[in-house]
CSV table of C-alpha atoms and ligand atoms in Angstrom, one decimal:
chain,number,residue,atom,x,y,z
A,989,MET,CA,-0.3,-0.4,0.0
A,990,VAL,CA,0.7,3.0,-1.2
A,991,ALA,CA,1.1,6.2,1.2
A,992,SER,CA,0.6,9.6,1.3
A,993,GLY,CA,-1.3,12.1,4.8
A,994,TRP,CA,-4.7,12.2,4.4
A,995,SER,CA,-5.1,11.2,0.2
A,996,LEU,CA,-8.0,8.1,-0.7
A,997,GLU,CA,-3.8,6.2,-1.5
A,998,ARG,CA,-3.3,6.1,2.0
A,999,GLU,CA,-6.1,4.5,2.5
A,1000,LEU,CA,-7.3,2.3,-0.1
A,1001,PRO,CA,-7.9,-1.4,2.2
A,1002,THR,CA,-6.2,-3.0,-1.0
A,1003,GLU,CA,-3.3,-4.5,-2.7
A,1004,LEU,CA,-3.5,-3.3,-6.6
A,1005,THR,CA,-1.7,-5.5,-9.5
A,1006,VAL,CA,0.1,-3.3,-11.7
A,1007,THR,CA,-2.7,-3.0,-13.8
A,1008,GLU,CA,-4.4,-1.8,-11.7
A,1009,ALA,CA,-2.8,0.8,-10.2
A,1010,GLU,CA,-1.7,1.9,-14.1
A,1011,PHE,CA,-5.9,3.0,-14.2
A,1012,LEU,CA,-6.2,4.4,-10.6
A,1013,GLU,CA,-3.1,7.0,-11.4
A,1014,ARG,CA,-4.1,7.4,-15.3
A,1015,SER,CA,-7.8,9.0,-13.6
A,1016,ARG,CA,-6.8,10.0,-11.1
A,1017,THR,CA,-4.7,12.1,-13.0
A,1018,TRP,CA,-7.4,13.2,-16.2
A,1019,LEU,CA,-9.7,13.6,-13.2
A,1020,ALA,CA,-7.6,16.0,-11.4
A,1021,ALA,CA,-7.2,18.1,-14.7
A,1022,GLU,CA,-10.6,17.8,-15.7
A,1023,ARG,CA,-11.7,19.6,-12.1
A,1024,GLU,CA,-9.4,22.7,-12.8
A,1025,MET,CA,-11.7,22.9,-16.1
A,1026,SER,CA,-14.3,26.6,-15.9
A,1027,TYR,CA,-17.2,24.8,-16.2
A,1028,LEU,CA,-17.2,23.1,-13.7
A,1029,ASP,CA,-16.1,26.0,-10.8
A,1030,GLY,CA,-18.4,26.9,-8.3
A,1031,LEU,CA,-19.1,23.3,-7.9
A,1032,ALA,CA,-20.2,23.3,-4.1
A,1033,ALA,CA,-20.2,18.9,-2.7
A,1034,ARG,CA,-24.3,19.5,-1.3
A,1035,SER,CA,-23.3,16.2,1.1
A,1036,PRO,CA,-20.3,14.4,2.3
A,1037,GLY,CA,-20.8,12.3,-0.4
A,1038,GLU,CA,-21.2,14.5,-3.1
A,1039,PHE,CA,-23.3,11.5,-4.6
A,1040,PHE,CA,-26.4,14.4,-6.2
A,1041,GLY,CA,-24.4,16.2,-8.8
A,1042,ILE,CA,-24.9,16.6,-11.3
A,1043,GLU,CA,-23.0,18.4,-15.2
A,1044,PRO,CA,-23.7,16.2,-17.9
A,1045,ARG,CA,-21.1,18.9,-19.8
A,1046,PHE,CA,-18.7,16.3,-16.6
A,1047,SER,CA,-21.0,12.8,-17.4
A,1048,ARG,CA,-20.2,13.7,-22.0
A,1049,ARG,CA,-16.8,14.9,-20.9
A,1050,LEU,CA,-15.8,11.4,-19.4
A,1051,GLY,CA,-18.2,8.9,-21.7
A,1052,GLU,CA,-15.2,10.6,-24.1
A,1053,ALA,CA,-13.0,9.9,-21.7
A,1054,GLY,CA,-14.0,6.6,-21.6
A,1055,LEU,CA,-14.3,6.7,-18.5
A,1056,LEU,CA,-18.4,5.8,-17.8
A,1057,ALA,CA,-19.1,2.3,-17.2
A,1058,VAL,CA,-16.0,0.6,-18.1
A,1059,THR,CA,-16.9,-3.1,-16.7
A,1060,THR,CA,-18.9,-3.0,-20.5
A,1061,PRO,CA,-16.8,-5.1,-22.3
A,1062,ALA,CA,-14.9,-4.5,-25.2
A,1063,ALA,CA,-16.4,-6.5,-27.5
A,1064,VAL,CA,-20.1,-3.8,-27.9
A,1065,GLY,CA,-18.0,-0.7,-27.2
A,1066,GLY,CA,-17.0,-0.4,-23.5
A,1067,ALA,CA,-13.7,0.0,-21.2
A,1068,GLY,CA,-13.5,-4.3,-20.7
A,1069,ARG,CA,-12.8,-2.6,-16.7
A,1070,SER,CA,-12.3,-5.3,-13.4
A,1071,HIS,CA,-15.1,-4.2,-10.9
A,1072,LEU,CA,-12.3,-3.0,-9.1
A,1073,GLU,CA,-11.7,-0.8,-11.6
A,1074,GLN,CA,-14.3,0.8,-11.1
A,1075,ALA,CA,-15.0,1.1,-8.0
A,1076,LEU,CA,-11.3,2.6,-7.2
A,1077,LEU,CA,-12.7,5.0,-10.1
A,1078,ALA,CA,-15.8,5.9,-8.3
A,1079,ALA,CA,-14.5,5.9,-5.1
A,1080,GLU,CA,-11.3,8.9,-6.7
A,1081,LEU,CA,-14.9,10.4,-8.3
A,1082,ALA,CA,-16.5,11.2,-4.3
A,1083,TRP,CA,-12.8,11.6,-3.4
A,1084,GLN,CA,-12.1,15.2,-5.9
A,1085,ARG,CA,-16.5,15.2,-5.0
A,1086,LEU,CA,-16.7,15.9,-8.8
A,1087,PRO,CA,-20.6,14.8,-10.7
A,1088,VAL,CA,-21.9,11.4,-11.2
A,1089,LEU,CA,-25.8,11.4,-10.8
A,1090,GLY,CA,-25.8,12.4,-14.4
A,1091,HIS,CA,-25.0,9.4,-15.3
A,1092,PHE,CA,-24.2,7.1,-12.3
A,1093,VAL,CA,-28.8,4.7,-13.4
A,1094,ALA,CA,-27.1,5.1,-17.5
A,1095,GLU,CA,-23.4,3.8,-15.9
A,1096,ARG,CA,-25.1,1.2,-13.5
A,1097,GLU,CA,-28.8,0.4,-14.4
A,1098,VAL,CA,-29.4,0.5,-17.8
A,1099,ILE,CA,-25.8,-0.4,-19.4
A,1100,PRO,CA,-25.9,-3.4,-17.6
A,1101,ALA,CA,-29.8,-3.9,-18.8
A,1102,LEU,CA,-29.0,-4.1,-22.3
A,1103,LEU,CA,-26.3,-5.9,-21.1
A,1104,ARG,CA,-28.4,-8.4,-20.5
A,1105,HIS,CA,-31.6,-8.2,-21.3
A,1106,GLY,CA,-31.0,-6.7,-24.1
A,1107,THR,CA,-31.6,-7.3,-28.1
A,1108,ALA,CA,-28.7,-6.9,-30.2
A,1109,ALA,CA,-30.7,-4.1,-32.3
A,1110,GLN,CA,-31.0,-2.4,-28.8
A,1111,GLN,CA,-27.4,-3.0,-28.2
A,1112,GLU,CA,-26.0,-1.6,-31.4
A,1113,ARG,CA,-28.9,1.7,-31.2
A,1114,TRP,CA,-28.4,3.0,-27.4
A,1115,LEU,CA,-25.1,1.3,-25.9
A,1116,PRO,CA,-22.7,4.0,-28.8
A,1117,GLU,CA,-24.9,6.7,-27.0
A,1118,LEU,CA,-25.1,6.0,-23.1
A,1119,LEU,CA,-20.7,4.9,-23.4
A,1120,ALA,CA,-20.6,8.2,-24.8
A,1121,GLY,CA,-22.1,10.0,-22.2
A,1122,GLU,CA,-24.3,11.8,-25.0
A,1123,ALA,CA,-27.5,10.1,-23.7
A,1124,LEU,CA,-28.4,10.4,-20.1
A,1125,CYS,CA,-31.6,7.8,-18.0
A,1126,ALA,CA,-33.3,8.3,-14.9
A,1127,GLN,CA,-34.8,5.4,-13.0
A,1128,ALA,CA,-39.3,5.5,-13.5
A,1129,PHE,CA,-39.9,3.1,-10.9
A,1130,THR,CA,-41.8,5.4,-8.0
A,1131,GLU,CA,-45.8,6.4,-8.1
A,1132,PRO,CA,-47.0,8.3,-6.1
A,1133,ASP,CA,-49.0,5.7,-3.9
A,1134,THR,CA,-46.3,2.9,-4.2
A,1135,GLY,CA,-42.5,3.3,-2.9
A,1136,SER,CA,-41.0,0.2,-0.4
A,1137,ASP,CA,-44.2,-1.7,-2.1
A,1138,LEU,CA,-42.5,-0.9,-6.0
A,1139,VAL,CA,-45.2,-4.9,-7.2
A,1140,SER,CA,-47.7,-2.6,-6.6
A,1141,ILE,CA,-47.2,0.1,-9.2
A,1142,SER,CA,-50.7,0.9,-11.3
A,1143,THR,CA,-48.5,2.9,-14.6
A,1144,ARG,CA,-50.1,0.4,-17.6
A,1145,ALA,CA,-48.5,-0.4,-20.8
A,1146,GLU,CA,-51.3,-1.7,-23.2
A,1147,ARG,CA,-51.1,-3.2,-26.6
A,1148,ASP,CA,-51.2,-0.7,-29.9
A,1149,GLY,CA,-51.2,-2.8,-33.1
A,1150,ASN,CA,-47.1,-4.6,-32.2
A,1151,GLY,CA,-46.2,-1.6,-29.7
A,1152,TRP,CA,-47.2,0.1,-26.7
A,1153,VAL,CA,-49.3,3.0,-25.2
A,1154,LEU,CA,-48.6,4.1,-21.7
A,1155,LYS,CA,-50.6,5.9,-19.1
A,1156,GLY,CA,-49.8,6.9,-15.3
A,1157,GLU,CA,-48.1,8.9,-13.2
A,1158,LYS,CA,-44.1,8.2,-11.5
A,1159,TRP,CA,-43.1,10.9,-8.7
A,1160,LEU,CA,-39.0,11.4,-6.7
A,1161,ASN,CA,-37.6,10.9,-10.3
A,1162,SER,CA,-33.7,11.9,-9.6
A,1163,VAL,CA,-32.9,13.1,-12.7
A,1164,ALA,CA,-35.8,12.8,-15.1
A,1165,HIS,CA,-35.2,16.4,-16.1
A,1166,VAL,CA,-32.5,16.1,-18.5
A,1167,ALA,CA,-32.4,12.8,-19.1
A,1168,ARG,CA,-32.5,11.4,-22.5
A,1169,HIS,CA,-33.9,7.5,-21.7
A,1170,LEU,CA,-36.7,6.7,-18.8
A,1171,TRP,CA,-36.0,2.9,-17.3
A,1172,THR,CA,-39.2,2.7,-16.5
A,1173,ILE,CA,-41.5,-0.5,-14.5
A,1174,VAL,CA,-45.2,-0.5,-16.2
A,1175,ARG,CA,-47.6,-3.4,-15.7
A,1176,THR,CA,-48.5,-5.2,-18.9
A,1177,GLY,CA,-50.4,-8.8,-17.2
A,1178,GLY,CA,-52.6,-9.3,-14.1
A,1179,PRO,CA,-51.9,-8.1,-10.3
A,1180,GLY,CA,-48.6,-9.5,-8.7
A,1181,HIS,CA,-44.6,-9.1,-10.5
A,1182,ARG,CA,-45.9,-11.6,-13.4
A,1183,GLY,CA,-47.0,-8.6,-14.7
A,1184,LEU,CA,-44.4,-5.8,-15.2
A,1185,SER,CA,-42.5,-5.3,-17.9
A,1186,MET,CA,-39.5,-2.5,-18.4
A,1187,PHE,CA,-39.0,-0.4,-20.8
A,1188,LEU,CA,-36.8,2.2,-21.6
A,1189,VAL,CA,-39.1,5.0,-23.1
A,1190,PRO,CA,-37.9,8.4,-24.7
A,1191,ALA,CA,-37.9,11.2,-22.7
A,1192,ASP,CA,-38.9,13.4,-25.4
A,1193,ALA,CA,-41.8,11.3,-26.7
A,1194,HIS,CA,-45.4,12.5,-27.5
A,1195,GLY,CA,-47.1,13.1,-24.0
A,1196,VAL,CA,-44.2,12.0,-21.4
A,1197,ARG,CA,-44.2,15.4,-19.3
A,1198,ILE,CA,-41.8,16.1,-16.7
A,1199,GLU,CA,-42.5,18.4,-13.9
A,1200,ARG,CA,-39.5,19.3,-11.3
A,1201,LEU,CA,-39.9,19.2,-8.1
A,1202,ARG,CA,-37.8,20.9,-5.0
A,1203,GLU,CA,-36.6,19.6,-1.7
A,1204,MET,CA,-36.4,20.1,1.0
A,1205,THR,CA,-31.9,21.4,0.5
A,1206,GLY,CA,-33.6,23.4,-2.8
A,1207,ILE,CA,-31.8,21.0,-5.1
A,1208,GLU,CA,-34.5,20.6,-7.8
A,1209,ARG,CA,-32.6,16.7,-8.9
A,1210,MET,CA,-36.4,14.5,-8.5
A,1211,ASN,CA,-39.9,15.0,-10.4
A,1212,ARG,CA,-42.8,13.9,-11.0
A,1213,ILE,CA,-43.1,12.0,-14.6
A,1214,VAL,CA,-46.9,11.8,-16.3
A,1215,PHE,CA,-46.9,10.0,-19.2
A,1216,ASP,CA,-50.2,10.5,-21.0
A,1217,SER,CA,-50.5,8.6,-23.6
A,1218,VAL,CA,-47.7,8.0,-24.1
A,1219,ARG,CA,-47.5,6.1,-28.0
A,1220,LEU,CA,-44.3,3.4,-28.2
A,1221,GLY,CA,-42.6,1.0,-30.7
A,1222,PRO,CA,-42.1,-2.3,-30.1
A,1223,GLU,CA,-37.9,-2.0,-29.7
A,1224,HIS,CA,-38.6,0.1,-26.5
A,1225,LEU,CA,-39.5,-3.1,-24.9
A,1226,VAL,CA,-36.2,-4.4,-23.0
A,1227,GLY,CA,-37.0,-7.7,-21.6
A,1228,PRO,CA,-38.8,-10.4,-21.9
A,1229,LEU,CA,-42.9,-9.4,-21.7
A,1230,ASP,CA,-44.9,-9.6,-18.5
A,1231,GLY,CA,-41.4,-10.4,-17.1
A,1232,GLY,CA,-39.8,-7.2,-15.9
A,1233,TRP,CA,-39.9,-8.3,-12.2
A,1234,ALA,CA,-37.2,-9.8,-12.0
A,1235,ILE,CA,-35.5,-7.2,-14.6
A,1236,SER,CA,-35.8,-4.4,-11.9
A,1237,MET,CA,-35.2,-6.1,-8.7
A,1238,ASP,CA,-31.7,-6.6,-10.6
A,1239,THR,CA,-31.0,-3.4,-11.7
A,1240,VAL,CA,-31.9,-1.9,-7.7
A,1241,ALA,CA,-29.3,-4.8,-6.8
A,1242,ARG,CA,-26.3,-2.7,-8.7
A,1243,GLU,CA,-27.7,-0.1,-8.3
A,1244,ARG,CA,-26.8,0.2,-4.4
A,1245,PRO,CA,-23.7,-0.4,-4.2
A,1246,GLY,CA,-22.6,2.2,-6.4
A,1247,ALA,CA,-24.9,4.4,-4.3
A,1248,ALA,CA,-21.9,4.3,-1.4
A,1249,ARG,CA,-19.3,6.4,-1.7
A,1250,PRO,CA,-17.4,6.3,2.0
A,1251,ALA,CA,-14.4,7.7,-0.3
A,1252,GLY,CA,-16.9,10.8,-0.5
A,1253,VAL,CA,-18.2,11.0,3.3
A,1254,ARG,CA,-13.4,9.9,4.2
A,1255,ARG,CA,-13.0,13.5,2.6
A,1256,THR,CA,-15.1,15.4,4.7
A,1257,LEU,CA,-14.3,13.5,7.5
A,1258,ALA,CA,-10.4,14.5,7.1
A,1259,GLU,CA,-11.7,17.8,6.5
A,1260,LEU,CA,-13.9,18.0,10.0
A,1261,ALA,CA,-10.9,17.1,11.4
A,1262,ALA,CA,-8.3,19.9,10.6
A,1263,TYR,CA,-10.7,22.5,11.2
A,1264,VAL,CA,-11.7,21.1,14.6
A,1265,PRO,CA,-8.7,22.6,16.2
A,1266,ALA,CA,-9.3,26.1,14.8
A,1267,GLY,CA,-12.6,25.5,16.1
A,1268,GLY,CA,-14.5,28.0,15.0
A,1269,SER,CA,-16.8,30.6,17.2
A,1270,ALA,CA,-16.8,26.5,19.9
A,1271,PRO,CA,-12.9,25.2,21.2
A,1272,LEU,CA,-13.8,22.2,19.6
A,1273,GLY,CA,-10.5,21.0,19.4
A,1274,GLU,CA,-10.0,21.5,23.7
A,1275,ASP,CA,-13.2,19.4,24.0
A,1276,PRO,CA,-11.5,15.3,24.6
A,1277,ALA,CA,-14.9,14.1,23.7
A,1278,VAL,CA,-14.7,15.2,20.7
A,1279,ALA,CA,-11.2,12.9,18.9
A,1280,PRO,CA,-12.7,10.0,19.7
A,1281,ARG,CA,-16.0,9.9,18.3
A,1282,LEU,CA,-14.1,11.0,14.3
A,1283,ALA,CA,-12.1,8.0,15.7
A,1284,GLU,CA,-14.3,6.0,15.4
A,1285,LEU,CA,-16.5,7.6,13.0
A,1286,ASP,CA,-12.9,6.9,10.7
A,1287,ILE,CA,-12.6,3.5,12.0
A,1288,ARG,CA,-16.6,2.8,10.5
A,1289,LEU,CA,-15.3,4.1,7.1
A,1290,ALA,CA,-12.1,2.4,6.7
A,1291,ALA,CA,-14.0,-1.1,7.7
A,1292,CYS,CA,-16.9,-0.1,4.7
A,1293,GLU,CA,-14.5,1.2,2.3
A,1294,MET,CA,-12.2,-3.2,2.4
A,1295,LEU,CA,-16.8,-4.1,2.0
A,1296,GLN,CA,-16.4,-2.0,-0.9
A,1297,TYR,CA,-13.3,-3.1,-2.7
A,1298,ALA,CA,-14.3,-7.1,-1.4
A,1299,TYR,CA,-17.7,-6.5,-3.3
A,1300,ALA,CA,-15.9,-5.6,-6.3
A,1301,ARG,CA,-13.2,-8.8,-5.8
A,1302,ASP,CA,-16.1,-10.8,-4.6
A,1303,LEU,CA,-17.5,-9.0,-7.5
A,1304,ASP,CA,-14.6,-10.0,-10.5
A,1305,ALA,CA,-14.2,-13.6,-8.8
A,1306,GLY,CA,-18.1,-14.5,-10.2
A,1307,ARG,CA,-18.7,-14.8,-6.3
A,1308,ALA,CA,-20.8,-12.3,-4.9
A,1309,ASP,CA,-24.7,-12.7,-4.2
A,1310,PRO,CA,-24.8,-8.5,-5.5
A,1311,ASP,CA,-28.4,-8.2,-3.6
A,1312,VAL,CA,-26.7,-8.9,0.6
A,1313,ALA,CA,-23.4,-7.5,-0.5
A,1314,GLY,CA,-24.4,-4.3,-1.8
A,1315,ILE,CA,-27.7,-4.3,0.6
A,1316,THR,CA,-24.9,-4.2,3.0
A,1317,LEU,CA,-23.2,-1.7,1.6
A,1318,LYS,CA,-25.0,1.2,1.3
A,1319,VAL,CA,-27.4,0.8,4.9
A,1320,TYR,CA,-23.9,0.7,6.5
A,1321,ALA,CA,-21.8,4.1,4.1
A,1322,ASP,CA,-25.9,5.7,4.6
A,1323,ARG,CA,-25.5,5.2,8.1
A,1324,ILE,CA,-22.1,6.3,8.8
A,1325,GLU,CA,-22.4,9.3,5.9
A,1326,ALA,CA,-25.6,10.2,7.6
A,1327,GLU,CA,-24.2,10.3,11.0
A,1328,LEU,CA,-21.2,13.1,9.9
A,1329,ALA,CA,-23.7,15.1,9.2
A,1330,ASP,CA,-25.2,14.6,12.6
A,1331,LEU,CA,-22.4,15.1,14.2
A,1332,GLY,CA,-20.4,17.6,12.6
A,1333,THR,CA,-23.1,20.2,12.5
A,1334,SER,CA,-23.7,19.0,16.2
A,1335,LEU,CA,-19.8,19.8,16.9
A,1336,LEU,CA,-19.6,23.4,15.1
A,1337,GLY,CA,-22.8,24.9,16.2
A,1338,VAL,CA,-25.0,27.7,14.9
A,1339,GLU,CA,-21.7,28.4,12.4
A,1340,GLY,CA,-22.5,24.5,11.4
A,1341,LEU,CA,-26.3,25.8,10.0
A,1342,LEU,CA,-24.7,28.5,7.9
A,1343,ASP,CA,-25.4,27.7,4.3
A,1344,ALA,CA,-23.9,30.3,1.7
A,1345,GLU,CA,-21.8,32.5,3.8
A,1346,PRO,CA,-18.0,33.0,3.2
A,1347,GLU,CA,-18.6,32.2,7.4
A,1348,ALA,CA,-19.9,28.3,6.9
A,1349,PRO,CA,-17.4,25.4,7.7
A,1350,LEU,CA,-16.2,23.1,5.3
A,1351,ALA,CA,-18.0,25.8,2.8
A,1352,GLY,CA,-21.8,24.4,4.9
A,1353,ILE,CA,-21.8,21.1,3.3
A,1354,LEU,CA,-22.5,19.5,6.2
A,1355,ALA,CA,-25.4,21.5,6.8
A,1356,ARG,CA,-27.0,20.8,3.4
A,1357,GLY,CA,-25.9,17.3,4.2
A,1358,HIS,CA,-27.3,17.0,7.7
A,1359,LEU,CA,-30.6,18.2,5.0
A,1360,ALA,CA,-30.0,15.3,3.0
A,1361,ALA,CA,-29.6,12.2,5.2
A,1362,PRO,CA,-33.0,11.5,5.7
A,1363,GLY,CA,-33.9,11.3,1.4
A,1364,LEU,CA,-30.4,8.4,2.0
A,1365,SER,CA,-32.7,5.5,3.9
A,1366,LEU,CA,-35.7,6.1,1.0
A,1367,GLY,CA,-33.7,6.1,-2.2
A,1368,GLY,CA,-32.4,2.6,-3.5
A,1369,GLY,CA,-34.8,0.3,-1.2
A,1370,THR,CA,-35.3,2.1,1.8
A,1371,THR,CA,-33.3,1.2,5.6
A,1372,GLU,CA,-36.4,-0.9,7.2
A,1373,ILE,CA,-36.7,-2.3,3.9
A,1374,LEU,CA,-32.8,-3.5,3.4
A,1375,LEU,CA,-32.4,-4.6,6.7
A,1376,ASN,CA,-35.3,-7.2,6.5
A,1377,VAL,CA,-33.8,-8.7,3.2
A,1378,LEU,CA,-30.8,-8.6,4.8
A,1379,ALA,CA,-32.2,-10.6,8.2
A,1380,THR,CA,-33.8,-13.5,5.8
A,1381,ARG,CA,-31.1,-13.8,2.4
A,1382,GLY,CA,-28.4,-13.2,4.9
A,1383,LEU,CA,-29.4,-14.7,8.0
A,1384,GLY,CA,-31.5,-16.9,6.8
A,1385,LEU,CA,-34.0,-15.7,9.6
A,1386,PRO,CA,-38.7,-16.3,8.5
A,1387,ARG,CA,-39.0,-13.3,5.8
A,1388,ALA,CA,-40.9,-10.9,8.3
A,1389,LYS,CA,-45.3,-11.6,7.7
A,1390,ASP,CA,-44.0,-15.2,8.7
A,1391,ARG,CA,-42.5,-13.5,11.8
A,1392,GLY,CA,-45.2,-12.2,13.7
B,1432,LIG,C1,-33.3,11.4,-2.8
B,1432,LIG,C2,-34.2,9.8,-3.1
B,1432,LIG,C3,-34.2,9.6,-4.6
B,1432,LIG,C4,-34.5,9.6,-5.1
B,1432,LIG,N1,-34.6,8.9,-7.2
B,1432,LIG,C5,-35.8,7.7,-7.4
B,1432,LIG,C6,-35.6,8.1,-8.2
B,1432,LIG,O1,-34.5,8.3,-9.1
B,1432,LIG,N2,-36.0,7.0,-9.2
B,1432,LIG,C7,-37.5,6.9,-8.5
B,1432,LIG,O2,-38.1,5.2,-9.3
B,1432,LIG,N3,-37.4,6.8,-7.5
B,1432,LIG,C8,-36.6,7.2,-6.6
B,1432,LIG,N4,-36.8,8.0,-5.4
B,1432,LIG,C9,-38.3,7.4,-4.4
B,1432,LIG,C10,-37.3,5.7,-3.3
B,1432,LIG,O3,-37.5,4.6,-4.0
B,1432,LIG,C11,-39.4,5.7,-2.5
B,1432,LIG,O4,-38.7,6.2,-1.5
B,1432,LIG,C12,-38.8,4.4,-1.6
B,1432,LIG,O5,-38.7,3.7,-2.9
B,1432,LIG,C13,-39.5,4.4,-0.6
B,1432,LIG,O6,-40.5,4.3,-1.2
B,1432,LIG,P1,-41.9,5.9,-0.2
B,1432,LIG,O7,-41.2,7.7,-0.2
B,1432,LIG,O8,-42.8,5.7,-0.7
B,1432,LIG,O9,-41.8,5.4,1.5
B,1432,LIG,P2,-42.8,4.0,1.9
B,1432,LIG,O10,-42.5,2.4,1.0
B,1432,LIG,O11,-44.3,5.0,2.0
B,1432,LIG,O12,-42.0,3.8,3.4
B,1432,LIG,C14,-42.1,4.4,4.1
B,1432,LIG,C15,-41.9,4.4,5.3
B,1432,LIG,O13,-42.3,3.6,5.9
B,1432,LIG,C16,-41.9,1.6,5.6
B,1432,LIG,N5,-42.2,0.7,5.4
B,1432,LIG,C17,-42.7,0.8,4.8
B,1432,LIG,N6,-42.8,-0.9,4.3
B,1432,LIG,C18,-42.5,-1.5,5.0
B,1432,LIG,C19,-42.3,-2.6,5.8
B,1432,LIG,N7,-42.8,-3.8,4.5
B,1432,LIG,N8,-41.7,-3.2,6.6
B,1432,LIG,C20,-40.7,-1.7,7.6
B,1432,LIG,N9,-41.4,-1.0,7.2
B,1432,LIG,C21,-42.1,-0.2,6.0
B,1432,LIG,C22,-39.8,2.9,5.0
B,1432,LIG,O14,-39.2,2.3,5.1
B,1432,LIG,C23,-40.4,4.5,5.5
B,1432,LIG,O15,-39.3,5.0,6.5
B,1432,LIG,C24,-36.0,8.5,-4.4
B,1432,LIG,C25,-36.2,8.4,-3.4
B,1432,LIG,C26,-35.0,9.8,-2.5
B,1432,LIG,C27,-35.2,10.2,-0.9
């Protein structure tokens, strides 16, 4: 392992091969240079893990540099990199606080789904623009009356000749306002799991209406999507008719570990640790209780990073259960991030509540993180639901409804 202060290198809890180390070094250099470009000026980290930034120009630049969806096989135009290399790149993006949410659904959900379930024609049509970062995607799963209980969705696709007509409403859909495609689950058959199908819907199709939603953080990152009799050709159905449930579960299993961003949280922890001795209005460095609490978060972050790299190596070796490992990572990382925001704002006192003011400690990142924290345990599946899945899948306990 390489040692260098608070840098990511020192924290890497895994030995790298020469190829992996070279890939990391090249990516790191490219990203650092890009970080200096003027279009990224003034980009403030919005939460300790900084997952929320959407910058389509950056997504496109990543695509041009071959740094988007890097595990995509070379045979279909991808970089053919390992999951470990993807994890190294993701950690570096988080550490440098670069915006990844814009292309996240394309990278982690739609490209892998097309590779597994798409026809050759669908892959040929959509993979190039997705890999190039030109076409961003949004996940359109949640509906006003259906969140955790996804199987109850009511948006429908009805037969129209050899195509389809979509009717219904989705909401809380991140990125939809800049997306070219909506990765959508709809009902094509009767009630229950077996009547659901997946569609890749053009966001500019006639009858698609997208309205932005403002969160308590002030960010307008989520949307409401209305499908008002949207006509689609047969090529927009991805995977088997009425076979969408398994694809949607595979999608969220791949989404969760990617949303864990311990390297970004580590950076915020490092900044807080550097700020504490200076202390703002409260002499935090003199409080003997502060240092051990920060040290404990440091230990938990190190464990989380170890899990992340171990999971990537397991995926490369074909050993991982993406669902169980992904849930473990997501729940663990979310908790650490929320705790850091909570601890940080309480340590910083009233100044910790400032956001865009010049006096705001750490440029307001902990204040914003505090407001964003409740969303961490909702997006990608709520913590309560995920812990129940872990209890049954991981520990072999009876399902919640059978536990009485
Ligand atoms: C930041 C963020 C980004 C999001 N991005 C997207 C997106 O891009 N695309 C998209 O489609 N959706 C997105 N969502 C929506 C997200 O998937 C839903 O919020 C989530 O599925 C929970 O659904 P709900 O909000 O309706 O809450 P509910 O499902 O109504 O849950 C409310 C509460 O009840 C608990 N609960 C519900 N059922 C059970 C149970 N069986 N056992 C124990 N507890 C239970 C939950 O844990 C939760 O605490 C996003 C949400 C957030 C916060």
